[in-house]
Coordinates of C-alpha atoms in Angstrom, one line a residue:
M1 CA 103.2 93.9 129.7
S2 CA 105.9 96.2 131.0
E3 CA 106.1 99.9 129.9
A4 CA 107.0 100.1 126.2
M5 CA 108.3 103.0 124.1
K6 CA 108.4 103.1 120.3
L7 CA 112.0 103.7 119.1
E8 CA 111.9 106.7 116.8
F9 CA 115.3 107.3 115.2
E10 CA 116.6 110.6 113.9
Q11 CA 118.3 111.3 110.5
G12 CA 116.7 108.4 108.8
S13 CA 119.0 105.7 110.1
A14 CA 117.6 103.0 112.4
R15 CA 120.5 102.2 114.7
L16 CA 120.3 101.6 118.4
L17 CA 123.4 102.0 120.6
V18 CA 123.2 100.2 124.0
G19 CA 126.1 101.4 126.2
L20 CA 127.4 100.1 129.5
L21 CA 129.4 102.5 131.6
W22 CA 130.9 102.6 135.0
D23 CA 133.7 104.3 137.0
P24 CA 136.6 102.5 138.6
N25 CA 136.0 102.0 142.3
E26 CA 138.2 104.3 144.4
Q27 CA 138.0 102.2 147.5
G28 CA 141.2 100.5 148.3
G29 CA 141.9 96.8 147.9
V30 CA 145.2 95.3 148.9
V31 CA 147.8 98.0 149.6
G32 CA 145.3 100.7 148.8
A33 CA 145.0 99.8 145.1
P34 CA 141.5 100.2 143.5
K35 CA 139.3 97.2 143.8
E36 CA 139.2 95.8 140.2
H37 CA 136.0 94.8 138.6
N38 CA 134.7 93.9 135.2
L39 CA 131.2 94.4 133.9
D40 CA 129.9 92.9 130.7
L41 CA 127.1 93.6 128.3
A42 CA 125.4 90.9 126.3
C43 CA 122.5 90.8 123.8
A44 CA 120.3 87.7 123.6
V45 CA 118.7 87.4 120.2
L46 CA 115.2 85.9 120.2
G47 CA 112.8 84.7 117.5
D48 CA 109.1 85.0 117.2
D49 CA 108.6 82.1 119.7
L50 CA 110.7 84.2 122.2
K51 CA 113.3 81.4 122.3
V52 CA 117.0 82.5 122.5
R53 CA 118.7 82.0 119.1
T54 CA 122.1 83.2 120.3
I55 CA 123.7 85.4 122.9
I56 CA 126.2 88.0 121.6
S57 CA 128.8 89.0 124.1
S58 CA 132.3 90.4 123.9
T59 CA 133.8 86.9 124.0
D60 CA 131.2 84.9 122.1
T61 CA 132.2 83.5 118.7
Q62 CA 128.6 84.2 117.5
R63 CA 129.3 87.9 117.5
D64 CA 131.1 87.5 114.1
E65 CA 128.1 85.9 112.5
Y66 CA 125.9 89.0 113.4
K67 CA 128.6 91.7 113.1
T68 CA 126.8 93.8 110.4
E69 CA 123.5 93.6 112.3
I70 CA 124.5 93.5 116.0
F71 CA 128.0 94.6 116.8
H72 CA 129.7 94.3 120.2
T73 CA 132.7 96.7 120.6
G74 CA 134.6 94.2 122.8
D75 CA 135.5 93.7 126.4
N76 CA 136.5 96.6 128.7
I77 CA 137.8 95.3 132.0
T78 CA 138.5 98.6 133.8
G79 CA 135.6 101.1 133.3
G80 CA 136.1 104.8 133.3
A81 CA 136.1 105.5 129.6
D82 CA 135.0 108.9 128.3
F83 CA 132.0 107.4 126.6
E84 CA 130.5 103.9 126.9
D85 CA 132.9 101.3 128.3
E86 CA 131.2 98.6 126.3
S87 CA 128.5 99.0 123.7
I88 CA 126.4 97.0 121.3
T89 CA 125.0 98.6 118.1
V90 CA 122.0 97.2 116.4
N91 CA 121.5 98.1 112.8
F92 CA 117.8 97.5 112.2
E93 CA 118.1 98.0 108.4
H94 CA 120.3 94.9 108.1
L95 CA 118.7 92.9 110.9
R96 CA 117.4 89.4 109.9
E97 CA 113.7 89.1 109.5
D98 CA 113.5 86.2 112.0
V99 CA 114.8 88.4 114.9
H100 CA 111.8 89.5 117.0
A101 CA 113.3 90.6 120.3
M102 CA 116.7 91.4 121.9
A103 CA 117.3 91.2 125.6
F104 CA 120.2 93.3 126.9
V105 CA 121.9 91.8 130.0
V106 CA 124.6 93.3 132.2
S107 CA 126.7 91.1 134.4
T108 CA 129.7 91.3 136.7
D109 CA 132.6 88.9 137.0
G110 CA 131.1 87.7 140.3
R111 CA 133.4 89.4 142.7
L112 CA 131.1 92.4 143.2
K113 CA 127.4 93.0 142.8
L114 CA 126.3 95.8 140.5
D115 CA 125.4 98.2 143.4
Q116 CA 129.1 98.0 144.6
V117 CA 130.3 99.5 141.3
N118 CA 130.6 103.3 141.0
A119 CA 128.2 105.0 138.6
A120 CA 127.2 101.8 136.7
A121 CA 124.5 102.4 134.1
C122 CA 123.1 101.1 130.9
E123 CA 122.0 103.6 128.3
F124 CA 119.8 103.1 125.2
R125 CA 120.6 105.7 122.5
D126 CA 119.9 106.6 118.9
G127 CA 123.0 105.2 117.2
I128 CA 123.5 108.2 115.0
S129 CA 122.4 111.3 117.0
L130 CA 123.3 109.7 120.4
N131 CA 120.1 111.1 121.9
S132 CA 119.1 109.0 124.9
F133 CA 115.9 106.9 124.8
S134 CA 116.4 105.5 128.3
R135 CA 119.0 105.2 131.0
V136 CA 119.0 102.4 133.6
E137 CA 121.0 103.1 136.8
L138 CA 122.4 99.8 137.9
K139 CA 122.0 100.2 141.7
V140 CA 120.9 96.6 142.4
S141 CA 122.5 93.9 144.5
E142 CA 122.7 91.5 141.6
T143 CA 125.3 89.8 139.4
Y144 CA 123.1 89.3 136.3
Y145 CA 120.5 92.0 135.4
L146 CA 118.1 92.4 132.5
A147 CA 118.6 96.1 131.6
G148 CA 116.1 96.3 128.8
L149 CA 114.2 94.5 126.0
V150 CA 113.7 95.6 122.4
T151 CA 110.8 93.9 120.6
K152 CA 109.4 94.1 117.1
S153 CA 105.8 95.2 116.6
D154 CA 103.4 93.7 114.1
D155 CA 103.9 96.7 111.9
G156 CA 107.7 96.1 111.8
S157 CA 108.6 99.0 114.2
W158 CA 110.7 98.4 117.3
N159 CA 109.9 99.2 120.9
L160 CA 112.0 99.5 124.0
I161 CA 110.4 97.8 127.0
K162 CA 111.5 98.7 130.5
A163 CA 111.9 95.1 131.5
E164 CA 114.4 95.4 134.3
G165 CA 115.0 92.5 136.6
A166 CA 117.5 90.1 138.2
L167 CA 118.6 86.9 136.5
A168 CA 120.3 83.9 138.1
S169 CA 122.6 83.5 135.2
L170 CA 123.2 84.3 131.5
S171 CA 121.4 81.1 130.4
A172 CA 118.9 81.0 127.6
V173 CA 116.2 79.6 130.0
E174 CA 116.7 82.5 132.5
I175 CA 116.5 85.1 129.7
E176 CA 113.4 83.5 128.0
N177 CA 111.5 83.4 131.3
A178 CA 112.3 87.1 132.0
V179 CA 111.3 88.1 128.5
R180 CA 108.0 86.1 128.7
E181 CA 107.2 87.8 132.0
A182 CA 107.9 91.3 130.5
C183 CA 105.8 90.6 127.4
S184 CA 102.8 89.2 129.3

């Protein structure tokens, strides 16, 4: 099993904020304009069998079904925000009992690899205090990347597993295989 850290939240509220951030590239494209790129953050929700139940992204219709439990702020196509460019908040107090794991995946629009994007990172934070649990610098030559995995322990507590790795796509099968490998 990959390295795991128990998530201990401050101020009595169990909320996780997973943020994706990046700076716009300064290198010129056509006529010296910045080379545009779009990163996306998604959360694959898994049951106790480690099968993907749904994938919540900025454009997925399933995000409305989970909005009080797992909330995606929406799509940012430019980067460079003062805080996270895209984020997903997980409210563990309202999370369904049948959710046993969540895989957080970062992807590009396919025109660039993650290592071609300035200051790309994925940060896992306490959703109230904003203290950081972990930060993943996205300096990999990949289009799809598993940035982290959150799993439920037998006692009901939650752990962050450093389960970083490349994915071929955002498909359920790809995510399930990566999660099984991280949990073995």
